[in-house]
Structure formats: C-alpha cells, structure tokens
Amino acid sequence: MTSSDVEKAVAATEAFVSVLQAEDLPGWAKRFAQIAAYLKVGDVEGALHSYRNTSYAGPGSLSDIYAQDQAAFDRAWSQCSVALRALRKA
C-alpha cells in the first residue's frame, strides 16, 4: 500500500461524506467522516475495521437509502468502496 492509495481513499471517503451531508444523512456522514479521520492519521486498520462494520445491505443499510440525487450517491459510494477495498488488498 502506498501513500497515494491512502490519499485516494481519503479523497473518495471525504467526497462520499459530502454527498451524505447533502442528502441530510448525518449519521452516515459521521460514520464515514470517522473512517476518513482514521486514514488521515495513518490508522488504516482502524479505518478498515470501521468500514467492515458498516451495514451495506438489508433494512437500514446504505443500500436502503433513496437519495435525492441517486446517481451522485451511487457514484460516490462506489468510488469510496473501491478505494477502501484497495487498501485491504495492498
């Protein structure tokens, strides 16, 4: 894993936080802001732990959200997920 991988993950996660805030989803925004905060201080394991413990399917999960701008939400979520999963592989 390179510092570039972490920087990409921070940027993608912060972009997703912005979308979550725009969609008025403060709980989700806080959860992903914490993931970005872990990454910024170099705690990749903490970030990945938080990411793994987030509900992505089923009632009350991220996939259960109907966003006002669904395309932007889906794009930001996808980019964030890809960047974070890349850290697991590195």
Coordinates of C-alpha atoms in Angstrom, one line a residue:
M1 CA 0.0 0.0 0.0
T2 CA 1.3 3.4 -0.9
S3 CA 0.7 6.8 0.5
S4 CA -1.1 7.5 -2.8
D5 CA -3.5 4.7 -2.1
V6 CA -4.3 6.2 1.3
E7 CA -4.7 9.7 -0.2
K8 CA -7.1 8.4 -2.8
A9 CA -9.1 6.6 -0.1
V10 CA -9.2 9.8 2.0
A11 CA -10.4 11.9 -1.0
A12 CA -13.0 9.3 -2.0
T13 CA -14.3 9.0 1.5
E14 CA -14.5 12.7 2.0
A15 CA -16.3 13.1 -1.3
F16 CA -18.8 10.5 0.0
V17 CA -19.2 12.3 3.3
S18 CA -20.1 15.5 1.3
V19 CA -22.8 13.6 -0.6
L20 CA -24.1 12.1 2.6
Q21 CA -24.3 15.6 4.1
A22 CA -26.0 17.0 1.1
E23 CA -28.5 14.2 1.3
D24 CA -29.1 15.1 5.0
L25 CA -27.8 11.8 6.3
P26 CA -25.8 13.0 9.4
G27 CA -25.4 9.6 11.0
W28 CA -23.9 8.0 7.8
A29 CA -21.8 11.2 7.2
K30 CA -20.4 10.9 10.7
R31 CA -19.5 7.3 10.3
F32 CA -17.6 7.8 7.0
A33 CA -16.0 11.0 8.4
Q34 CA -14.6 8.8 11.1
I35 CA -13.2 6.5 8.5
A36 CA -11.5 9.4 6.8
A37 CA -10.1 10.6 10.1
Y38 CA -8.6 7.3 10.8
L39 CA -6.9 7.3 7.4
K40 CA -5.6 10.9 7.9
V41 CA -3.7 9.8 11.0
G42 CA -2.4 6.7 9.4
D43 CA -4.6 4.2 11.1
V44 CA -5.6 2.2 8.1
E45 CA -6.6 -0.8 10.2
G46 CA -9.0 1.4 12.2
A47 CA -10.5 2.7 9.0
L48 CA -10.9 -0.7 7.5
H49 CA -12.4 -2.0 10.8
S50 CA -15.0 0.8 10.7
Y51 CA -15.6 0.1 7.0
R52 CA -16.1 -3.6 7.6
N53 CA -18.6 -2.9 10.4
T54 CA -20.8 -0.8 8.3
S55 CA -24.1 -2.2 7.1
Y56 CA -24.2 -2.3 3.3
A57 CA -27.2 -4.5 2.7
G58 CA -30.6 -5.0 4.2
P59 CA -33.1 -2.8 6.1
G60 CA -31.5 0.4 7.4
S61 CA -28.3 -0.1 5.4
L62 CA -26.7 2.1 2.8
S63 CA -28.4 0.1 0.1
D64 CA -31.7 1.0 1.7
I65 CA -31.2 4.8 1.0
Y66 CA -33.2 6.5 -1.7
A67 CA -31.2 9.6 -2.3
Q68 CA -32.4 12.8 -3.9
D69 CA -29.5 12.5 -6.4
Q70 CA -29.2 8.8 -6.6
A71 CA -26.6 8.9 -9.4
A72 CA -24.3 11.1 -7.4
F73 CA -24.9 9.0 -4.2
D74 CA -24.2 5.7 -6.1
R75 CA -21.1 7.1 -7.8
A76 CA -19.6 8.5 -4.6
W77 CA -20.4 5.3 -2.6
S78 CA -18.8 3.2 -5.3
Q79 CA -15.6 5.3 -5.5
C80 CA -15.3 5.2 -1.8
S81 CA -15.8 1.5 -1.6
V82 CA -13.3 0.8 -4.4
A83 CA -10.7 3.0 -2.7
L84 CA -11.1 1.4 0.7
R85 CA -11.1 -2.1 -0.7
A86 CA -7.9 -1.4 -2.5
L87 CA -6.3 -0.7 0.9
R88 CA -7.3 -4.2 2.1
K89 CA -5.6 -5.8 -0.9
A90 CA -2.4 -3.8 -0.5

